[in-house]
């Protein structure tokens, strides 16, 4: 589908943000955060993840959650889950916002969210628990704790070994259980050629992807998930792709709204990604990075550019038995 461009006048402002307060009572070692370039980073498995975990970053993740949901017209998932779904795992839960919404909607479910950072709120639905965990380590769930549904969102740049993640998910799902991944492509695209004029944006994305590869945790994974799920033994594998505009340039009201949020989100993400990937991994200086950030932000706000990011939603089912045909 090609998004039609709105040629009319438009108010670009979106919303004013409110601060949020979070607390957690956990071992102090996981709270022993590192501070660099004015941002705060996780302590558990220090250095394993390149983005910050401070309030600013938490706000970015919550905004992203809103965008993921808007694409799905408010839905939290595409896999055809039973209304009484039981065991649910949200890998790398971030602020826990998806897990909280899911636990609220499916009160029958026992939901687990895990992350390296204890940045989730303590007031959560009674059917939800958060754990500090490294999802790249061996999972230790017993067969009686197998899941009906595993949700993986926005984990590009976090995973060294994706095949291991698909396989651990497969192993820890009940027969008939679903794995679902939501992931933006690490690319700014366009359908009218204006994406080529966004030179700083394209250079920036290329450098970010290069840095992620050097770090060993690739960002540009989204288009691979479908085939990798099939290779890992999943069946009924589906992929849906939504074009998420950067800015309110689309004529369709749904995509115009999503575009407003996505531009706010992209603006919020440029600095932490630049510091984490281009400065830390590629060794750019702060001064070089600040010039690049300014150029990228200018282009993201340029209404003549009709950029979008493809968001991939992929889900597949573990067969009921070894003999169930694909
Ligand atoms: C981009 S955020 C996505 C958060 C959440 N899934 C969402 O969509 O809102 C990536 C999250 O993965 C977590 N993470 C990265 N590596 C991890 C690991 N090895 N084990 C557990 N969590 C990890 C980070 O701390 C961060 O919260």
CSV table of C-alpha atoms and ligand atoms in Angstrom, one decimal:
chain,number,residue,atom,x,y,z
A,1,UNK,CA,0.0,0.0,0.0
A,2,UNK,CA,1.3,3.5,-0.9
A,3,UNK,CA,0.5,6.2,1.7
A,4,UNK,CA,-1.2,9.2,0.0
A,5,UNK,CA,0.4,12.5,0.9
A,6,UNK,CA,-1.7,15.3,2.5
A,7,UNK,CA,-0.9,18.5,0.7
A,8,UNK,CA,-3.0,20.7,3.1
A,9,UNK,CA,-1.9,22.9,6.0
A,10,UNK,CA,-1.4,21.1,9.3
A,11,UNK,CA,-0.7,21.8,13.0
A,12,UNK,CA,2.4,19.9,13.8
A,13,UNK,CA,2.2,20.0,17.6
A,14,UNK,CA,1.3,16.7,19.2
A,15,UNK,CA,1.0,16.8,23.0
A,16,UNK,CA,2.7,17.9,26.1
A,17,UNK,CA,4.3,15.1,28.2
A,18,UNK,CA,3.9,14.6,31.9
A,19,UNK,CA,6.6,13.1,34.0
A,20,UNK,CA,6.2,9.7,35.5
A,21,UNK,CA,7.4,8.2,38.8
A,22,UNK,CA,8.5,4.6,39.2
A,23,UNK,CA,9.9,2.6,42.0
A,24,UNK,CA,11.2,-0.9,42.6
A,25,UNK,CA,12.5,-2.7,45.7
A,26,UNK,CA,15.3,-5.0,44.5
A,27,UNK,CA,18.9,-5.8,45.2
A,28,UNK,CA,21.1,-2.7,45.1
A,29,UNK,CA,23.5,-4.3,42.6
A,30,UNK,CA,21.0,-4.1,39.8
A,31,UNK,CA,20.4,-0.4,40.8
A,32,UNK,CA,24.1,0.4,40.6
A,33,UNK,CA,23.5,2.3,37.4
A,34,UNK,CA,26.3,3.8,35.2
A,35,UNK,CA,26.1,7.4,34.1
A,36,UNK,CA,27.6,8.6,30.9
A,37,UNK,CA,27.1,11.6,28.6
A,38,UNK,CA,24.3,12.8,30.9
A,39,UNK,CA,22.3,9.6,30.6
A,40,UNK,CA,21.8,6.6,32.9
A,41,UNK,CA,22.5,3.0,31.9
A,42,UNK,CA,21.6,-0.4,33.3
A,43,UNK,CA,23.8,-2.2,35.9
A,44,UNK,CA,22.9,-5.9,35.6
A,45,UNK,CA,25.1,-7.4,32.8
A,46,UNK,CA,26.7,-4.0,32.5
A,47,UNK,CA,27.4,-3.0,28.9
A,48,UNK,CA,25.2,-5.6,27.3
A,49,UNK,CA,22.7,-3.1,26.1
A,50,UNK,CA,23.6,0.3,24.6
A,51,UNK,CA,20.6,2.5,25.2
A,52,UNK,CA,19.9,4.3,28.5
A,53,UNK,CA,17.2,3.3,31.1
A,54,UNK,CA,16.5,6.8,32.5
A,55,UNK,CA,13.1,8.6,32.7
A,56,UNK,CA,13.6,10.1,29.2
A,57,UNK,CA,14.2,6.7,27.7
A,58,UNK,CA,11.2,5.2,29.5
A,59,UNK,CA,9.0,8.0,28.1
A,60,UNK,CA,10.4,7.1,24.6
A,61,UNK,CA,9.5,3.4,25.1
A,62,UNK,CA,6.0,4.3,26.3
A,63,UNK,CA,5.5,6.5,23.2
A,64,UNK,CA,6.7,3.7,21.0
A,65,UNK,CA,4.2,1.4,22.7
A,66,UNK,CA,1.4,3.8,21.7
A,67,UNK,CA,2.6,3.7,18.1
A,68,UNK,CA,2.8,-0.1,18.0
A,69,UNK,CA,-0.8,-0.2,19.3
A,70,UNK,CA,-2.1,2.5,16.9
A,71,UNK,CA,-0.9,0.4,13.9
A,72,UNK,CA,-3.0,-2.5,15.2
A,73,UNK,CA,-6.0,-0.2,15.9
A,74,UNK,CA,-5.5,-0.6,19.6
A,75,UNK,CA,-4.8,-4.3,19.7
A,76,UNK,CA,-1.9,-5.7,21.7
A,77,UNK,CA,-1.2,-8.7,19.5
A,78,UNK,CA,-2.2,-10.4,16.2
A,79,UNK,CA,-1.8,-14.1,17.1
A,80,UNK,CA,-5.3,-15.6,17.6
A,81,UNK,CA,-5.0,-16.1,21.4
A,82,UNK,CA,-7.8,-17.8,23.3
A,83,UNK,CA,-9.7,-15.4,25.6
A,84,UNK,CA,-8.6,-17.6,28.6
A,85,UNK,CA,-4.9,-17.6,27.6
A,86,UNK,CA,-2.8,-18.7,30.6
A,87,UNK,CA,1.0,-18.4,30.7
A,88,UNK,CA,2.4,-15.3,28.9
A,89,UNK,CA,6.0,-14.1,28.7
A,90,UNK,CA,7.1,-10.6,27.6
A,91,UNK,CA,10.8,-10.7,26.8
A,92,UNK,CA,12.8,-7.5,27.4
A,93,UNK,CA,9.7,-5.8,28.8
A,94,UNK,CA,11.2,-2.3,29.1
A,95,UNK,CA,8.8,-0.1,31.2
A,96,UNK,CA,6.5,-3.1,31.3
A,97,UNK,CA,3.8,-1.1,29.5
A,98,UNK,CA,2.7,-3.9,27.1
A,99,UNK,CA,2.7,-6.5,29.9
A,100,UNK,CA,0.6,-4.2,32.1
A,101,UNK,CA,-1.9,-3.6,29.3
A,102,UNK,CA,-2.0,-7.3,28.5
A,103,UNK,CA,-2.5,-8.4,32.1
A,104,UNK,CA,-5.3,-5.9,32.4
A,105,UNK,CA,-7.0,-7.2,29.3
A,106,UNK,CA,-6.5,-10.9,29.9
A,107,UNK,CA,-7.3,-11.3,33.6
A,108,UNK,CA,-7.1,-15.1,33.3
A,109,UNK,CA,-3.4,-14.9,32.2
A,110,UNK,CA,-0.4,-15.2,34.4
A,111,UNK,CA,2.0,-12.7,32.8
A,112,UNK,CA,5.8,-12.5,33.3
A,113,UNK,CA,7.9,-9.6,32.0
A,114,UNK,CA,11.7,-9.7,32.3
A,115,UNK,CA,14.4,-7.2,31.6
A,116,UNK,CA,18.0,-6.2,32.5
A,117,UNK,CA,16.7,-3.0,34.1
A,118,UNK,CA,14.3,-2.8,37.1
A,119,UNK,CA,12.5,0.2,35.6
A,120,UNK,CA,9.0,-1.3,35.8
A,121,UNK,CA,6.4,0.2,38.2
A,122,UNK,CA,5.6,-1.6,41.4
A,123,UNK,CA,1.8,-1.0,41.2
A,124,UNK,CA,0.8,-3.5,38.6
A,125,UNK,CA,-2.1,-5.9,37.9
A,126,UNK,CA,-2.1,-8.9,40.4
A,127,UNK,CA,-1.6,-11.3,37.5
A,128,UNK,CA,1.7,-9.8,36.4
A,129,UNK,CA,5.2,-10.3,37.7
A,130,UNK,CA,8.5,-8.6,36.6
A,131,UNK,CA,11.9,-10.2,36.9
A,132,UNK,CA,15.4,-9.0,36.4
A,133,UNK,CA,16.8,-11.5,33.9
A,134,UNK,CA,19.2,-11.9,31.0
A,135,UNK,CA,17.1,-13.4,28.2
A,136,UNK,CA,20.3,-14.5,26.4
A,137,UNK,CA,21.2,-16.9,29.3
A,138,UNK,CA,19.7,-20.4,29.4
A,139,UNK,CA,16.0,-20.3,30.4
A,140,UNK,CA,15.3,-22.3,33.5
A,141,UNK,CA,11.5,-22.7,33.2
A,142,UNK,CA,10.3,-26.2,34.0
A,143,UNK,CA,8.0,-28.0,31.5
A,144,UNK,CA,5.0,-27.3,33.9
A,145,UNK,CA,5.8,-23.6,33.5
A,146,UNK,CA,5.6,-23.6,29.6
A,147,UNK,CA,4.0,-20.6,28.0
A,148,UNK,CA,0.9,-20.2,25.7
A,149,UNK,CA,2.3,-17.0,24.3
A,150,UNK,CA,5.7,-15.3,24.1
A,151,UNK,CA,5.9,-11.6,23.1
A,152,UNK,CA,9.1,-10.0,21.8
A,153,UNK,CA,9.0,-6.4,20.8
A,154,UNK,CA,11.7,-3.9,19.8
A,155,UNK,CA,14.6,-6.3,20.6
A,156,UNK,CA,16.8,-5.5,17.6
A,157,UNK,CA,20.1,-4.3,18.9
A,158,UNK,CA,19.7,-6.4,22.1
A,159,UNK,CA,20.3,-10.0,20.9
A,160,UNK,CA,23.6,-11.7,20.1
A,161,UNK,CA,22.1,-15.0,19.0
A,162,UNK,CA,18.6,-14.7,17.5
A,163,UNK,CA,18.5,-18.4,16.5
A,164,UNK,CA,19.0,-19.3,20.2
A,165,UNK,CA,16.1,-16.9,21.1
A,166,UNK,CA,13.7,-18.5,18.6
A,167,UNK,CA,14.7,-22.0,19.8
A,168,UNK,CA,14.5,-21.2,23.5
A,169,UNK,CA,11.0,-19.7,22.8
A,170,UNK,CA,10.0,-22.8,20.8
A,171,UNK,CA,11.2,-25.1,23.6
A,172,UNK,CA,9.4,-23.1,26.3
A,173,UNK,CA,6.1,-22.9,24.5
A,174,UNK,CA,3.3,-25.4,25.1
A,175,UNK,CA,2.3,-27.3,21.9
A,176,UNK,CA,0.0,-24.9,20.0
A,177,UNK,CA,1.5,-21.9,21.8
A,178,UNK,CA,2.4,-18.7,19.8
A,179,UNK,CA,5.5,-16.6,19.5
A,180,UNK,CA,5.0,-13.0,18.3
A,181,UNK,CA,7.6,-10.4,17.3
A,182,UNK,CA,7.0,-6.7,16.7
A,183,UNK,CA,9.9,-4.8,15.2
A,184,UNK,CA,10.5,-1.7,13.1
A,185,UNK,CA,12.9,-2.1,10.2
A,186,UNK,CA,16.1,-0.2,10.9
A,187,UNK,CA,15.6,1.9,7.7
A,188,UNK,CA,13.9,5.2,6.7
A,189,UNK,CA,12.1,4.6,3.5
A,190,UNK,CA,10.0,6.6,1.0
A,191,UNK,CA,7.8,6.0,-2.0
A,192,UNK,CA,8.3,9.3,-3.8
A,193,UNK,CA,12.1,9.6,-3.9
A,194,UNK,CA,12.2,12.2,-1.1
A,195,UNK,CA,13.9,9.7,1.2
A,196,UNK,CA,17.1,10.2,-1.0
A,197,UNK,CA,17.1,13.9,-0.1
A,198,UNK,CA,17.2,13.0,3.6
A,199,UNK,CA,21.0,12.5,3.4
A,200,UNK,CA,21.9,13.0,7.0
A,201,UNK,CA,19.1,10.6,8.1
A,202,UNK,CA,20.3,7.9,5.7
A,203,UNK,CA,23.9,8.4,6.7
A,204,UNK,CA,22.9,8.2,10.4
A,205,UNK,CA,20.9,5.0,10.0
A,206,UNK,CA,23.7,3.4,8.0
A,207,UNK,CA,26.2,4.2,10.8
A,208,UNK,CA,23.8,3.0,13.5
A,209,UNK,CA,23.4,-0.3,11.7
A,210,UNK,CA,27.1,-0.6,11.1
A,211,UNK,CA,27.8,0.0,14.8
A,212,UNK,CA,25.2,-2.6,15.8
A,213,UNK,CA,26.8,-5.2,13.6
A,214,UNK,CA,30.2,-4.3,15.1
A,215,UNK,CA,28.7,-4.7,18.6
A,216,UNK,CA,27.4,-8.1,17.6
A,217,UNK,CA,23.7,-7.2,18.2
A,218,UNK,CA,22.2,-6.4,14.8
A,219,UNK,CA,19.3,-3.9,14.5
A,220,UNK,CA,18.1,-4.6,11.0
A,221,UNK,CA,16.4,-7.9,11.9
A,222,UNK,CA,12.7,-7.3,11.2
A,223,UNK,CA,12.5,-8.6,7.6
A,224,UNK,CA,14.3,-11.8,8.6
A,225,UNK,CA,11.9,-12.9,11.4
A,226,UNK,CA,9.3,-14.6,9.2
A,227,UNK,CA,11.7,-17.1,7.6
A,228,UNK,CA,13.7,-17.6,10.8
A,229,UNK,CA,10.5,-18.6,12.6
A,230,UNK,CA,9.8,-21.1,9.8
A,231,UNK,CA,13.4,-22.4,10.0
A,232,UNK,CA,13.0,-22.8,13.8
A,233,UNK,CA,10.0,-25.1,13.4
A,234,UNK,CA,7.1,-22.7,13.8
A,235,UNK,CA,4.0,-23.2,11.6
A,236,UNK,CA,1.1,-20.8,10.6
A,237,UNK,CA,3.7,-18.0,10.4
A,238,UNK,CA,2.2,-14.7,9.4
A,239,UNK,CA,3.8,-11.3,8.7
A,240,UNK,CA,2.1,-7.9,8.5
A,241,UNK,CA,3.9,-4.7,7.6
A,242,UNK,CA,2.7,-1.2,8.5
A,243,UNK,CA,4.2,1.9,7.0
A,244,UNK,CA,4.7,4.3,9.9
A,245,UNK,CA,5.2,7.8,8.5
A,246,UNK,CA,7.7,10.2,10.1
A,247,UNK,CA,5.6,13.3,10.6
A,248,UNK,CA,2.0,14.1,9.7
A,249,UNK,CA,2.4,13.9,6.0
A,250,UNK,CA,-0.1,11.1,5.2
A,251,UNK,CA,-3.6,12.0,4.1
A,252,UNK,CA,-5.2,9.0,5.9
A,253,UNK,CA,-6.2,10.3,9.4
A,254,UNK,CA,-4.9,7.1,11.1
A,255,UNK,CA,-1.5,7.4,9.5
A,256,UNK,CA,-1.4,11.2,10.0
A,257,UNK,CA,-1.8,10.6,13.8
A,258,UNK,CA,0.7,7.8,13.8
A,259,UNK,CA,3.1,10.0,11.9
A,260,UNK,CA,2.9,12.8,14.5
A,261,UNK,CA,3.8,10.3,17.3
A,262,UNK,CA,6.5,8.7,15.2
A,263,UNK,CA,8.2,11.9,14.5
A,264,UNK,CA,8.2,12.8,18.3
A,265,UNK,CA,9.5,9.3,18.9
A,266,UNK,CA,12.2,9.6,16.2
A,267,UNK,CA,13.4,12.9,17.6
A,268,UNK,CA,13.5,11.4,21.1
A,269,UNK,CA,15.6,8.5,19.8
A,270,UNK,CA,18.3,10.2,17.8
A,271,UNK,CA,20.4,11.3,20.7
A,272,UNK,CA,20.4,8.0,22.7
A,273,UNK,CA,21.1,5.9,19.6
A,274,UNK,CA,23.9,8.2,18.5
A,275,UNK,CA,25.5,8.2,21.9
A,276,UNK,CA,25.1,4.4,22.4
A,277,UNK,CA,26.0,3.2,18.9
A,278,UNK,CA,28.0,5.9,17.0
A,279,UNK,CA,29.9,7.4,19.9
A,280,UNK,CA,30.5,4.3,22.0
A,281,UNK,CA,31.0,1.7,19.3
A,282,UNK,CA,32.3,3.7,16.3
A,283,UNK,CA,34.4,6.1,18.5
A,284,UNK,CA,33.0,9.4,17.2
A,285,UNK,CA,33.7,12.4,19.4
A,286,UNK,CA,30.9,14.2,21.2
A,287,UNK,CA,31.3,17.3,19.0
A,288,UNK,CA,31.0,15.2,15.8
A,289,UNK,CA,28.0,13.5,17.2
A,290,UNK,CA,26.2,16.7,18.2
A,291,UNK,CA,26.6,18.1,14.6
A,292,UNK,CA,25.2,14.9,13.2
A,293,UNK,CA,22.3,14.9,15.6
A,294,UNK,CA,21.4,18.5,14.7
A,295,UNK,CA,21.5,17.7,10.9
A,296,UNK,CA,19.3,14.6,11.4
A,297,UNK,CA,16.8,16.4,13.6
A,298,UNK,CA,16.5,19.2,10.9
A,299,UNK,CA,15.7,16.6,8.3
A,300,UNK,CA,13.2,14.8,10.5
A,301,UNK,CA,11.3,18.0,10.8
A,302,UNK,CA,11.4,18.9,7.1
A,303,UNK,CA,7.8,18.6,5.8
A,304,UNK,CA,9.0,18.2,2.2
A,305,UNK,CA,10.4,14.7,3.1
A,306,UNK,CA,7.9,11.9,3.1
A,307,UNK,CA,9.8,9.3,5.2
A,308,UNK,CA,8.3,6.2,6.7
A,309,UNK,CA,9.6,3.2,8.8
A,310,UNK,CA,8.1,-0.2,8.0
A,311,UNK,CA,7.0,-1.9,11.2
A,312,UNK,CA,7.0,-5.7,11.0
A,313,UNK,CA,4.5,-7.8,13.0
A,314,UNK,CA,5.3,-11.5,12.8
A,315,UNK,CA,3.8,-14.5,14.6
A,316,UNK,CA,3.9,-18.3,14.4
A,317,UNK,CA,2.7,-21.3,16.2
A,318,UNK,CA,4.5,-24.3,17.8
A,319,UNK,CA,2.9,-27.4,16.2
A,320,UNK,CA,0.5,-29.4,18.4
A,321,UNK,CA,2.6,-32.5,17.7
A,322,UNK,CA,5.7,-33.5,15.8
A,323,UNK,CA,3.5,-34.8,12.9
A,324,UNK,CA,1.3,-31.7,12.5
A,325,UNK,CA,1.8,-30.5,8.9
A,326,UNK,CA,3.3,-27.1,8.3
B,1,LIG,C1,14.0,-1.1,22.9
B,1,LIG,S1,13.6,-1.7,24.5
B,1,LIG,C2,12.0,-2.5,24.2
B,1,LIG,C3,11.2,-2.6,25.4
B,1,LIG,C4,9.8,-3.3,25.3
B,1,LIG,N1,10.0,-4.6,24.7
B,1,LIG,C5,8.9,-2.5,24.5
B,1,LIG,O1,8.6,-2.8,23.4
B,1,LIG,O2,8.4,-1.5,25.1
B,1,LIG,C6,14.7,-3.1,24.7
B,1,LIG,C7,14.6,-3.6,26.1
B,1,LIG,O3,15.4,-4.9,26.2
B,1,LIG,C8,16.1,-4.9,27.4
B,1,LIG,N2,17.2,-5.9,27.2
B,1,LIG,C9,18.2,-5.7,26.3
B,1,LIG,N3,19.0,-6.9,26.4
B,1,LIG,C10,18.4,-7.7,27.3
B,1,LIG,C11,18.8,-9.0,27.8
B,1,LIG,N4,19.9,-9.6,27.4
B,1,LIG,N5,17.9,-9.6,28.7
B,1,LIG,C12,16.8,-8.9,29.1
B,1,LIG,N6,16.4,-7.7,28.7
B,1,LIG,C13,17.2,-7.1,27.8
B,1,LIG,C14,16.5,-3.5,27.6
B,1,LIG,O4,16.9,-3.3,28.9
B,1,LIG,C15,15.3,-2.7,27.1
B,1,LIG,O5,14.4,-2.5,28.2
